[in-house]
Coordinates of N, CA, C and O in Angstrom, one line a residue:
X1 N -1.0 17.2 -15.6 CA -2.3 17.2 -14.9 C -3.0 15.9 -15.1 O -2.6 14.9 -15.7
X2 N -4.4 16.0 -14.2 CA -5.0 14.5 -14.3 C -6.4 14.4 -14.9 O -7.5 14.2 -14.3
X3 N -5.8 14.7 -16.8 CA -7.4 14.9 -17.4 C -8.3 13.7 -17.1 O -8.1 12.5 -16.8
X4 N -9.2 14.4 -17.4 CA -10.4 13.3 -17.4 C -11.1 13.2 -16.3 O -12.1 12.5 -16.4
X5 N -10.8 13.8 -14.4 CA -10.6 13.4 -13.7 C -12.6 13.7 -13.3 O -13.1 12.7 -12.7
X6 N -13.3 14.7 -13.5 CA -14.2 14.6 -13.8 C -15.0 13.5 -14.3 O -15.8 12.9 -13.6
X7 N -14.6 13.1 -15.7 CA -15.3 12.1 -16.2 C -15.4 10.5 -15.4 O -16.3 9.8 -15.0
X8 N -13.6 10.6 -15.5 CA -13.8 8.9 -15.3 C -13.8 8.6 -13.2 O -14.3 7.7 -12.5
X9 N -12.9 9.7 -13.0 CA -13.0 9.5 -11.2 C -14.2 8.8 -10.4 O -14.0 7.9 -9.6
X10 N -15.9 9.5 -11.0 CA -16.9 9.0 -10.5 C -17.2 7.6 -10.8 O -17.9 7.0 -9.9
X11 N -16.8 6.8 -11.9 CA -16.6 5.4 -11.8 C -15.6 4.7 -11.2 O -15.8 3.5 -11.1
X12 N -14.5 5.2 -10.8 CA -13.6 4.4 -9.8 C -14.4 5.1 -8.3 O -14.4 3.8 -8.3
X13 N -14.7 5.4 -7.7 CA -15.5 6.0 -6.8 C -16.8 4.6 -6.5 O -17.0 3.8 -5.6
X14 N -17.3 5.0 -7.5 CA -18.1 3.7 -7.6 C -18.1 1.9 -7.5 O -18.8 1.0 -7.1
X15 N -17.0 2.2 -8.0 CA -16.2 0.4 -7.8 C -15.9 0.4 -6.2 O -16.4 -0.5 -5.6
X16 N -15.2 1.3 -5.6 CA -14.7 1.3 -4.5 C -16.1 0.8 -3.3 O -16.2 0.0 -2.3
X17 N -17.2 1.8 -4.3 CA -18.2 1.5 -3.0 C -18.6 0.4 -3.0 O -19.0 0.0 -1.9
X18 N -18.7 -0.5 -4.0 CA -18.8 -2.0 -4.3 C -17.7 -2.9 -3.6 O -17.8 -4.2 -3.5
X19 N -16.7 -2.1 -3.1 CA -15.6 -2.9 -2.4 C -14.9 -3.1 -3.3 O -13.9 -3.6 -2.8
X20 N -14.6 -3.0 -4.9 CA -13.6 -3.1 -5.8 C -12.5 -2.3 -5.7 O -12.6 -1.2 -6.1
X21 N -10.9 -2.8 -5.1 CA -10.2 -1.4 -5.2 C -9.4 -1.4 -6.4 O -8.6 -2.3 -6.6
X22 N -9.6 -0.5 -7.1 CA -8.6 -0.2 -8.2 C -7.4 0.0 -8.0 O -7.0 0.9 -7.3
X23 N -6.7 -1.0 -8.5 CA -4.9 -0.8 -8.0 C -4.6 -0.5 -9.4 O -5.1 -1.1 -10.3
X24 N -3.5 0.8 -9.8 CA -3.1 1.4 -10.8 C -1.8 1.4 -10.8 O -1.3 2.0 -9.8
X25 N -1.1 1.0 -11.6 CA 0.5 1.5 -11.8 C 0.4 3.4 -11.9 O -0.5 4.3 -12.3
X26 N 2.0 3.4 -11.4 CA 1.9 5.1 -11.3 C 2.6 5.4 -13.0 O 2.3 6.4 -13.6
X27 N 3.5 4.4 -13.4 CA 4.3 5.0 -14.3 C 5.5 4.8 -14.1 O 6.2 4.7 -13.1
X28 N 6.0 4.7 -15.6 CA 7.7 4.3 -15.5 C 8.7 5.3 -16.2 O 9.7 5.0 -16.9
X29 N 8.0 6.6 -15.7 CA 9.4 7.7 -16.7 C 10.2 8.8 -15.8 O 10.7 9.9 -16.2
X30 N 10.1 8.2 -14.6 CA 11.2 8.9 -14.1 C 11.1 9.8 -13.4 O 12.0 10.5 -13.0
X31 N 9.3 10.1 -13.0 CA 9.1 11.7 -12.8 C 8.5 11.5 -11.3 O 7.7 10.6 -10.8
X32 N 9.2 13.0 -10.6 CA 9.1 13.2 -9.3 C 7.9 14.3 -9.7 O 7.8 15.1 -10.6
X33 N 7.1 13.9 -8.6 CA 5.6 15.0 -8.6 C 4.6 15.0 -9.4 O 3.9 15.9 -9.6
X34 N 4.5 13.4 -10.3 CA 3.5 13.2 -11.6 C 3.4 11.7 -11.5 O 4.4 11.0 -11.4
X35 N 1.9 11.0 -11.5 CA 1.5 9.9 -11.8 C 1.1 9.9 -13.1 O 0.3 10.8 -13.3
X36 N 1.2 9.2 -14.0 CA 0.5 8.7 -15.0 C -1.3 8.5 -14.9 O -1.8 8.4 -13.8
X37 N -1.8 8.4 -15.5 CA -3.6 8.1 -15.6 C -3.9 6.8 -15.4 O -3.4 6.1 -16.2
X38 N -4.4 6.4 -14.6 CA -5.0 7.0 -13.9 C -5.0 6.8 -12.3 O -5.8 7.0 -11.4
X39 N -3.5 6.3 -12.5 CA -3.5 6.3 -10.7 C -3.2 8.1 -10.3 O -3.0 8.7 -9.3
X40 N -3.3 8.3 -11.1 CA -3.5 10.6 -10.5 C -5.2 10.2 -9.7 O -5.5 10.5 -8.6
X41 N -6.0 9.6 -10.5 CA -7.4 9.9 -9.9 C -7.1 10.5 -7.9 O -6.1 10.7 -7.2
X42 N -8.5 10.4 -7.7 CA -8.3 10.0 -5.9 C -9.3 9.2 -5.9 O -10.1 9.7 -5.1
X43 N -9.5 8.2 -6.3 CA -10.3 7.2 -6.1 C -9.3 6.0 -6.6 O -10.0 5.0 -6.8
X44 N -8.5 5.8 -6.8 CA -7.5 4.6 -7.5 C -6.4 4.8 -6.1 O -6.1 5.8 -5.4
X45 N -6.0 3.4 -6.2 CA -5.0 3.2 -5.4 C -3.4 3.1 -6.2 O -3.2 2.0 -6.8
X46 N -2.9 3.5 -6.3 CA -2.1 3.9 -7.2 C -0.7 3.4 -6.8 O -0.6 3.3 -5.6
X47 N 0.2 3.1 -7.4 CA 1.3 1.9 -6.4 C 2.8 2.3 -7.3 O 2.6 2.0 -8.4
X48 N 3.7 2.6 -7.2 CA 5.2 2.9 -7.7 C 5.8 1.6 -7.3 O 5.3 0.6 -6.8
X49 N 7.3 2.0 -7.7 CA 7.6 0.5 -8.1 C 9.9 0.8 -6.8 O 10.8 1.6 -6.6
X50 N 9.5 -0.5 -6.2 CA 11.3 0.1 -5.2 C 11.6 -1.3 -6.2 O 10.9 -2.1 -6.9
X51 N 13.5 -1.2 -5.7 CA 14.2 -2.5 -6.3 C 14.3 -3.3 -4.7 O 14.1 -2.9 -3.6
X52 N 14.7 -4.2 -5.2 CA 15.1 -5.5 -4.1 C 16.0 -4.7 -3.1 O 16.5 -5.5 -2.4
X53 N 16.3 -3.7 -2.9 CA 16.9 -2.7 -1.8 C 15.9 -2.1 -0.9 O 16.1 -2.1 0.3
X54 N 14.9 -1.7 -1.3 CA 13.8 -0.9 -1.0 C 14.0 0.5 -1.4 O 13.5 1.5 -0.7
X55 N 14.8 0.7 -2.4 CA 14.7 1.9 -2.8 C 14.1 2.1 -3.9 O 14.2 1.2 -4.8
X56 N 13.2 3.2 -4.0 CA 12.6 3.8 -4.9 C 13.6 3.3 -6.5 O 14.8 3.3 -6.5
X57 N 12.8 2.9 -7.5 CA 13.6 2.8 -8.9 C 13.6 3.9 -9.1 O 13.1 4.7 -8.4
X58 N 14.4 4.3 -10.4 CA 14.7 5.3 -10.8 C 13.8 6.1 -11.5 O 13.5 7.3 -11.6
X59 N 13.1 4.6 -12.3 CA 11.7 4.9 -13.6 C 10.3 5.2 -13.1 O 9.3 5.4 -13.7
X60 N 10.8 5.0 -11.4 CA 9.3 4.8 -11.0 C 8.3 6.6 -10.9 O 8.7 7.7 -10.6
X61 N 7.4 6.1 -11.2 CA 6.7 7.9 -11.0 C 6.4 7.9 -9.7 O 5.8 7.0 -9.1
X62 N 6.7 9.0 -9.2 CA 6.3 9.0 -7.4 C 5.5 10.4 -7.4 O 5.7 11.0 -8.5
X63 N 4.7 11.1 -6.6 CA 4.5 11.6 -6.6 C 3.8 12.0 -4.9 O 3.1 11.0 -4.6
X64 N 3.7 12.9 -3.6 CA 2.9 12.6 -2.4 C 1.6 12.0 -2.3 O 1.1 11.6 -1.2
X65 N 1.0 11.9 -3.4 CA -0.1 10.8 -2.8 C -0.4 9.7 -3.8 O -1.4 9.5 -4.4
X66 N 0.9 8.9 -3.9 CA 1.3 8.1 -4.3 C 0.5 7.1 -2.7 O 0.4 7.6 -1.6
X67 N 0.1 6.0 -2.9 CA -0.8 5.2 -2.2 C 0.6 4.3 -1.8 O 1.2 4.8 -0.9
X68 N 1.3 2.9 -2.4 CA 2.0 2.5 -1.8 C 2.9 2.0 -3.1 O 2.7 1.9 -4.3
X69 N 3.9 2.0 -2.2 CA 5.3 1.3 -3.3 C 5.5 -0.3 -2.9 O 5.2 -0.7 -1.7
X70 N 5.9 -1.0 -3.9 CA 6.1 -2.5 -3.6 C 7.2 -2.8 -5.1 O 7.6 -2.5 -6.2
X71 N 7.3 -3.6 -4.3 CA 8.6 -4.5 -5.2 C 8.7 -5.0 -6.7 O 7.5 -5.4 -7.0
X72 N 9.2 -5.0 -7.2 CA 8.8 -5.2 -8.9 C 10.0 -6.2 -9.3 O 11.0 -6.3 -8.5
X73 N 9.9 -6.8 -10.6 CA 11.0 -7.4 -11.3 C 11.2 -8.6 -10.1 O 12.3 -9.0 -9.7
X74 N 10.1 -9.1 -9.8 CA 9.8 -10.1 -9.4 C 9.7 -11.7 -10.1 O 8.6 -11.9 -10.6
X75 N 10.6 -12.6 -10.2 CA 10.7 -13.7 -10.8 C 9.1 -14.5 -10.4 O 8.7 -14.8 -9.3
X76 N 8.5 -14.7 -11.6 CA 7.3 -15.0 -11.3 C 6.6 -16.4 -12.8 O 7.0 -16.2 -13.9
X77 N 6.1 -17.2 -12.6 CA 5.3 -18.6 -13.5 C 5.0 -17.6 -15.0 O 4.7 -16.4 -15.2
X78 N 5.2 -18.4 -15.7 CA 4.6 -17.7 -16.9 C 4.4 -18.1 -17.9 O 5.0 -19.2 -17.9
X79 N 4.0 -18.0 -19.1 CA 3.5 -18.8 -20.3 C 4.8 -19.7 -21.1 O 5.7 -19.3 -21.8
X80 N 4.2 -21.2 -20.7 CA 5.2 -22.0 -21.2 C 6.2 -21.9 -22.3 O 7.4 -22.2 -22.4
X81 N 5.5 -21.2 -23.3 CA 6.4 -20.6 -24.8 C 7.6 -19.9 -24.3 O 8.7 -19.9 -24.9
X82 N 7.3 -19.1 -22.9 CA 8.4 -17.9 -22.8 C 9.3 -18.7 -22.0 O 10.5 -18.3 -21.9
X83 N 9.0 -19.6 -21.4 CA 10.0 -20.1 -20.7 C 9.4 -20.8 -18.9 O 8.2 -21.1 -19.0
X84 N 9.7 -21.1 -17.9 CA 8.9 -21.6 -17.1 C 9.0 -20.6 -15.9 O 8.2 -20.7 -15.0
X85 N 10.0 -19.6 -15.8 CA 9.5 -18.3 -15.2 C 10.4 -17.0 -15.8 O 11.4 -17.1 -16.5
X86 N 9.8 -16.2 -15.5 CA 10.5 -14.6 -16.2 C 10.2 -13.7 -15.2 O 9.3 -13.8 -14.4
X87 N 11.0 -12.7 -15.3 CA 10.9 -11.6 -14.2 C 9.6 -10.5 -15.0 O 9.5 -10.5 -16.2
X88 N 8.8 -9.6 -14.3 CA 8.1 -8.7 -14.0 C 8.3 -7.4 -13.5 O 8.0 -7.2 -12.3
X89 N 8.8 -6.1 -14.3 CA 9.3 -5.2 -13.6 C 7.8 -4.1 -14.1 O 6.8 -4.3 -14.7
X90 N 8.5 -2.8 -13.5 CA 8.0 -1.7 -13.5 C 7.0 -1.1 -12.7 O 7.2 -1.4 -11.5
X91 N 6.3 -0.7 -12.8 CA 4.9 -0.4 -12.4 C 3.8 -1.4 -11.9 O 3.3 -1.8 -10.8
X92 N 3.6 -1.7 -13.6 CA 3.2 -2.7 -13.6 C 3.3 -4.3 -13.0 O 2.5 -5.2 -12.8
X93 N 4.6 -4.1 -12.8 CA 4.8 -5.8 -11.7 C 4.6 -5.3 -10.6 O 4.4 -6.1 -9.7
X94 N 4.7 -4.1 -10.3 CA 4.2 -3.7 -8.5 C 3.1 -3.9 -8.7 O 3.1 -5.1 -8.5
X95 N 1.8 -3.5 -9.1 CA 0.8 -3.6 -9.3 C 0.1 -4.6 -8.4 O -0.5 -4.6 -7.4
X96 N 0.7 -5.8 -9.6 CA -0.4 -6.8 -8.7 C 0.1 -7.4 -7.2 O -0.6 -8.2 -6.6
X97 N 1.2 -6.8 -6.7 CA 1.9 -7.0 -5.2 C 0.8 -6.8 -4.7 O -0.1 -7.6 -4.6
X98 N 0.6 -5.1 -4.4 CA -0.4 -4.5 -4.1 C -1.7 -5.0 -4.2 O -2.5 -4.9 -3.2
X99 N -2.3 -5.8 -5.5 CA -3.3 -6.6 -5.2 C -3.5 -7.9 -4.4 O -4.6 -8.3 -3.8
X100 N -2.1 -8.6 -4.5 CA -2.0 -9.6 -3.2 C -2.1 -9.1 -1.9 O -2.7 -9.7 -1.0
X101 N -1.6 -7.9 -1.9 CA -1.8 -7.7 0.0 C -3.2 -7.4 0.0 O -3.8 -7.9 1.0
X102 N -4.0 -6.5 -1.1 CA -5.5 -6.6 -1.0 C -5.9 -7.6 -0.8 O -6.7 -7.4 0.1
X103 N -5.9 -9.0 -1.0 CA -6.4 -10.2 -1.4 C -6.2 -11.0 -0.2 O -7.2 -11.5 0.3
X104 N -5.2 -11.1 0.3 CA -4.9 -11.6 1.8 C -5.7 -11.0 2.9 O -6.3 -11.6 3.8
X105 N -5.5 -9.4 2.7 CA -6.5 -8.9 3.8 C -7.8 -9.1 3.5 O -8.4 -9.2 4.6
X106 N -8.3 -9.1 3.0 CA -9.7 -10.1 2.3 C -10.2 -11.5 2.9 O -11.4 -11.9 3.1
X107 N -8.8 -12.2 3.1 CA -8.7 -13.2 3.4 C -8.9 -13.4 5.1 O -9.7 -14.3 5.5
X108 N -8.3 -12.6 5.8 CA -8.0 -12.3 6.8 C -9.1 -11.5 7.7 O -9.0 -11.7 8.9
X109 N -10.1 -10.6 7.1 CA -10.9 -9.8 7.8 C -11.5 -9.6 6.4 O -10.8 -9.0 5.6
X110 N -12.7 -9.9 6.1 CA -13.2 -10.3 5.3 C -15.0 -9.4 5.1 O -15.9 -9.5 4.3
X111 N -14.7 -8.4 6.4 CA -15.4 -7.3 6.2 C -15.1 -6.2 6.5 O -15.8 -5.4 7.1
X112 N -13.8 -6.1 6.1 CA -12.8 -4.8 6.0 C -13.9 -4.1 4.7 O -14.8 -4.5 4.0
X113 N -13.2 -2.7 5.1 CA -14.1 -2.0 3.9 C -13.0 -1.9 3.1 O -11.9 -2.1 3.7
X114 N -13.0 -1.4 1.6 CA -11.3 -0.8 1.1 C -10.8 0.3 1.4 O -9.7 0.7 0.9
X115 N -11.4 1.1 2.4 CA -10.5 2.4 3.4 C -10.0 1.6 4.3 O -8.8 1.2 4.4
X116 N -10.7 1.3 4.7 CA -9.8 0.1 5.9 C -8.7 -0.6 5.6 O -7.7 -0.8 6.4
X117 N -8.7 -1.1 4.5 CA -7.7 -2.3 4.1 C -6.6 -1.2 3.2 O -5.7 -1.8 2.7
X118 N -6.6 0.1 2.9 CA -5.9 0.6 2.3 C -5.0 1.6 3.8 O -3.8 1.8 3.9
X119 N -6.1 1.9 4.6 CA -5.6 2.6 5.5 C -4.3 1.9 6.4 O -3.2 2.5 6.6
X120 N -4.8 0.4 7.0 CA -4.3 -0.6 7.3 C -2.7 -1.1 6.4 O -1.6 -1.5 6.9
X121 N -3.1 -1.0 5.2 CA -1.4 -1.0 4.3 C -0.9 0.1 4.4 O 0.2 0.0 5.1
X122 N -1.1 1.2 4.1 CA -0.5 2.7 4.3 C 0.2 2.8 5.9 O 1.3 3.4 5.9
X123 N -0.3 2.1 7.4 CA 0.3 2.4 8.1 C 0.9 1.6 9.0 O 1.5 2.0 10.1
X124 N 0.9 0.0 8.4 CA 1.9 -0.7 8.4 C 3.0 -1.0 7.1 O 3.7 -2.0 7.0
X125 N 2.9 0.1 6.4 CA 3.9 -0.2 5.0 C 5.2 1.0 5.8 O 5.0 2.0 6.5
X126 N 6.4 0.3 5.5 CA 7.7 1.1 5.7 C 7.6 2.0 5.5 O 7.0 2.2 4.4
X127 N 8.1 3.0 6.2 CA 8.3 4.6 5.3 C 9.4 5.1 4.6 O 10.4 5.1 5.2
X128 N 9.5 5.7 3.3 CA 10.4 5.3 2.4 C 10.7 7.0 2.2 O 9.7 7.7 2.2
X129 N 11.5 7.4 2.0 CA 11.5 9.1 1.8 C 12.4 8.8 0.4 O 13.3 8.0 0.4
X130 N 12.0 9.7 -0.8 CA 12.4 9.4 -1.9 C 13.3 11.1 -1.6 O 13.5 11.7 -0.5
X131 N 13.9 11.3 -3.3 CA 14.9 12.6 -3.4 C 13.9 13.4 -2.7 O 13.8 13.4 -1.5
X132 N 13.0 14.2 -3.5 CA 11.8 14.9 -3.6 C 10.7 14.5 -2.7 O 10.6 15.3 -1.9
X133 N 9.9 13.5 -2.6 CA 8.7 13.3 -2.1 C 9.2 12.3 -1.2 O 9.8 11.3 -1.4
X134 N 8.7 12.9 -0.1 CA 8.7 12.2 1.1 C 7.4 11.4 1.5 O 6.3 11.5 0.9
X135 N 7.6 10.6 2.8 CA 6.8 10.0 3.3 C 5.7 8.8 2.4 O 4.6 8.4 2.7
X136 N 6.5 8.5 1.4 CA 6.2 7.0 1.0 C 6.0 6.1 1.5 O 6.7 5.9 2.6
X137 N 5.1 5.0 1.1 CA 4.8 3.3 2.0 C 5.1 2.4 1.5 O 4.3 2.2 0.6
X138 N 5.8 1.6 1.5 CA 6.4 0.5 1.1 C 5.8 -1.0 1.6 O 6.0 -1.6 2.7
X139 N 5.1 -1.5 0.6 CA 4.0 -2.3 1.5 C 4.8 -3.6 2.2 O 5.7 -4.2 1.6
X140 N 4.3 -3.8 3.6 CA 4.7 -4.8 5.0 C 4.0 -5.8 5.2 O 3.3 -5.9 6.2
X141 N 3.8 -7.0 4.1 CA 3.0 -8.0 4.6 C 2.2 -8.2 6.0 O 1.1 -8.0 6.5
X142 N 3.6 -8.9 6.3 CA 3.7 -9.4 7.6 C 3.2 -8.0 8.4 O 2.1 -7.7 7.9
X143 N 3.6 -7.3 9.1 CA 2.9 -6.2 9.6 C 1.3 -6.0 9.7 O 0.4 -6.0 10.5
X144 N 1.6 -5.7 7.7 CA -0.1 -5.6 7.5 C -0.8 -6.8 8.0 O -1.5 -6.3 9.0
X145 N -1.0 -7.9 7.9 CA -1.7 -9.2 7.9 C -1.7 -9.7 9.6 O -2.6 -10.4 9.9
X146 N -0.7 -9.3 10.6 CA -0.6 -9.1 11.9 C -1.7 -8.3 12.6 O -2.5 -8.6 13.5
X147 N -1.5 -7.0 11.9 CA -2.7 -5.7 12.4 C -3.8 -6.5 12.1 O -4.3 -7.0 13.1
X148 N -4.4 -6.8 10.9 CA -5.9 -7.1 10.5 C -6.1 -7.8 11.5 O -6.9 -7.5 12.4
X149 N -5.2 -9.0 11.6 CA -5.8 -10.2 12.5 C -5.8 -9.6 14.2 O -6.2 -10.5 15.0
X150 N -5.4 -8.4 14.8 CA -5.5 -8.2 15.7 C -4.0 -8.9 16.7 O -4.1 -9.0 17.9
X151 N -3.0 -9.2 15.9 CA -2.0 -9.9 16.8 C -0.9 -8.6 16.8 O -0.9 -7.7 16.0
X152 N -0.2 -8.9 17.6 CA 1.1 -7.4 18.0 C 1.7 -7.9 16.7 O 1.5 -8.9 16.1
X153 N 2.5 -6.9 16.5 CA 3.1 -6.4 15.0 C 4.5 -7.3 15.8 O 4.9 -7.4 16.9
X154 N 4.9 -7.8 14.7 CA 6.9 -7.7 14.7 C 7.6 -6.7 14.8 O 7.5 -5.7 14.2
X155 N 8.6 -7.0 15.7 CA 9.5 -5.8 15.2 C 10.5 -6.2 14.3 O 11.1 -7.2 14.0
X156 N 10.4 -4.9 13.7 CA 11.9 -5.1 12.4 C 12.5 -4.3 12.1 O 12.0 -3.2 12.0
X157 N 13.6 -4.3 11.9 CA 14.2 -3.4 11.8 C 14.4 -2.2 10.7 O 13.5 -2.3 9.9
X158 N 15.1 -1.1 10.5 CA 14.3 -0.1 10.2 C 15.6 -0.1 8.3 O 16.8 -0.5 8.2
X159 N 14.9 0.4 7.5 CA 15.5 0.5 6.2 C 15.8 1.8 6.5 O 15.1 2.8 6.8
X160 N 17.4 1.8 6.1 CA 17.9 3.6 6.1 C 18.7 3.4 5.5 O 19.6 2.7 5.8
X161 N 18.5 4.5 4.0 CA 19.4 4.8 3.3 C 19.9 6.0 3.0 O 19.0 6.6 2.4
X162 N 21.2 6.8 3.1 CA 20.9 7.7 2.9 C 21.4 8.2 1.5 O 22.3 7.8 0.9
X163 N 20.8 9.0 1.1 CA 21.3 9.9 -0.6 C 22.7 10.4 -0.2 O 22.9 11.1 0.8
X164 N 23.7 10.0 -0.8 CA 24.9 10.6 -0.9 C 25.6 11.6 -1.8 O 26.5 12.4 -1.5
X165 N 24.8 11.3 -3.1 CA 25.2 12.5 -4.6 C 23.9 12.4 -5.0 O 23.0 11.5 -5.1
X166 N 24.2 13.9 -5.5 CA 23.1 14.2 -6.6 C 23.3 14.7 -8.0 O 23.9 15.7 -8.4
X167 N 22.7 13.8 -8.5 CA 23.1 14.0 -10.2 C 22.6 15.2 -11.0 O 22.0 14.6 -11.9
X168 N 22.6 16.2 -11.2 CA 21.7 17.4 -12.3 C 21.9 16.6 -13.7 O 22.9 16.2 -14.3
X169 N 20.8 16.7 -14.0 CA 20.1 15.8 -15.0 C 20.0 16.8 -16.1 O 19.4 16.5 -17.2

């Protein structure tokens, strides 16, 4: 379950009305029907993690109102000590995807509200049907960033994969 949801929910609630959207990793253990804390809230935007295929990872937590999935393990700049770039996976490297597409639509329409700009990614993000939970969003820049500005969307072509075996775990 999603303790706390009393306590801390009315402060993400509150950020939101400020225009702050909370982007939350969902979690990286594997579980169908369960976010981690506190992207469970419903005031958090909560984001799972696909691989460079667009499929759902394996570690990613999905659950139906899971807000959007985006790409992770993303080769990205990083502290000279470690080297001059390193990859970013999990949850957590979806994360701030999700806050780039916030950031751009910000950019773009700049009195979007964050229903707007969340509703706006949710229904130009791919739709992604996992084992279990269906009807996942897979965030669509280009798409998204098309809609705000009012210009016709691209067409593209459509991601289809289908499940061939199922493993009992």
């Amino acid at each position: 379950g999603c303790h706390d949801r009393e306590e801390k929910d009315p402060d993400f609630s509150a950020m939101r009305a400020l225009g702050v959207v909370p982007v939350v990793a969902s979690g990286n253990d594997g579980r169908l029907n369960y976010m981690n804390y506190a992207a469970c809230l419903d005031n958090t935007v909560s984001v799972g993690w696909v691989n460079e295929f667009g499929i759902v990872h394996i570690q990613s937590n999905v659950e139906e109102n899971l807000t959007f999935l985006a790409p992770s393990d993303l080769t990205a700049a990083t502290i000279p000590d470690n080297g001059l770039y390193e990859t970013f996976g999990g949850t957590s490297g979806a994360a701030p995807v999700v806050g780039a597409l916030i950031a751009i639509g910000r950019q773009i329409k700049p009195n979007a509200t964050v229903d707007e700009l969340i509703a706006t990614g949710r229904s130009t993000g791919r739709l992604i049907d996992d084992y279990e939970v269906k009807d996942l969003r897979l965030v669509d820049f280009l798409a998204f960033s098309q809609t705000l500005a009012g210009l016709p969307v691209s067409a593209q072509d459509e991601l289809t994969y289908e499940i061939d075996a199922v493993t009992s775990l």
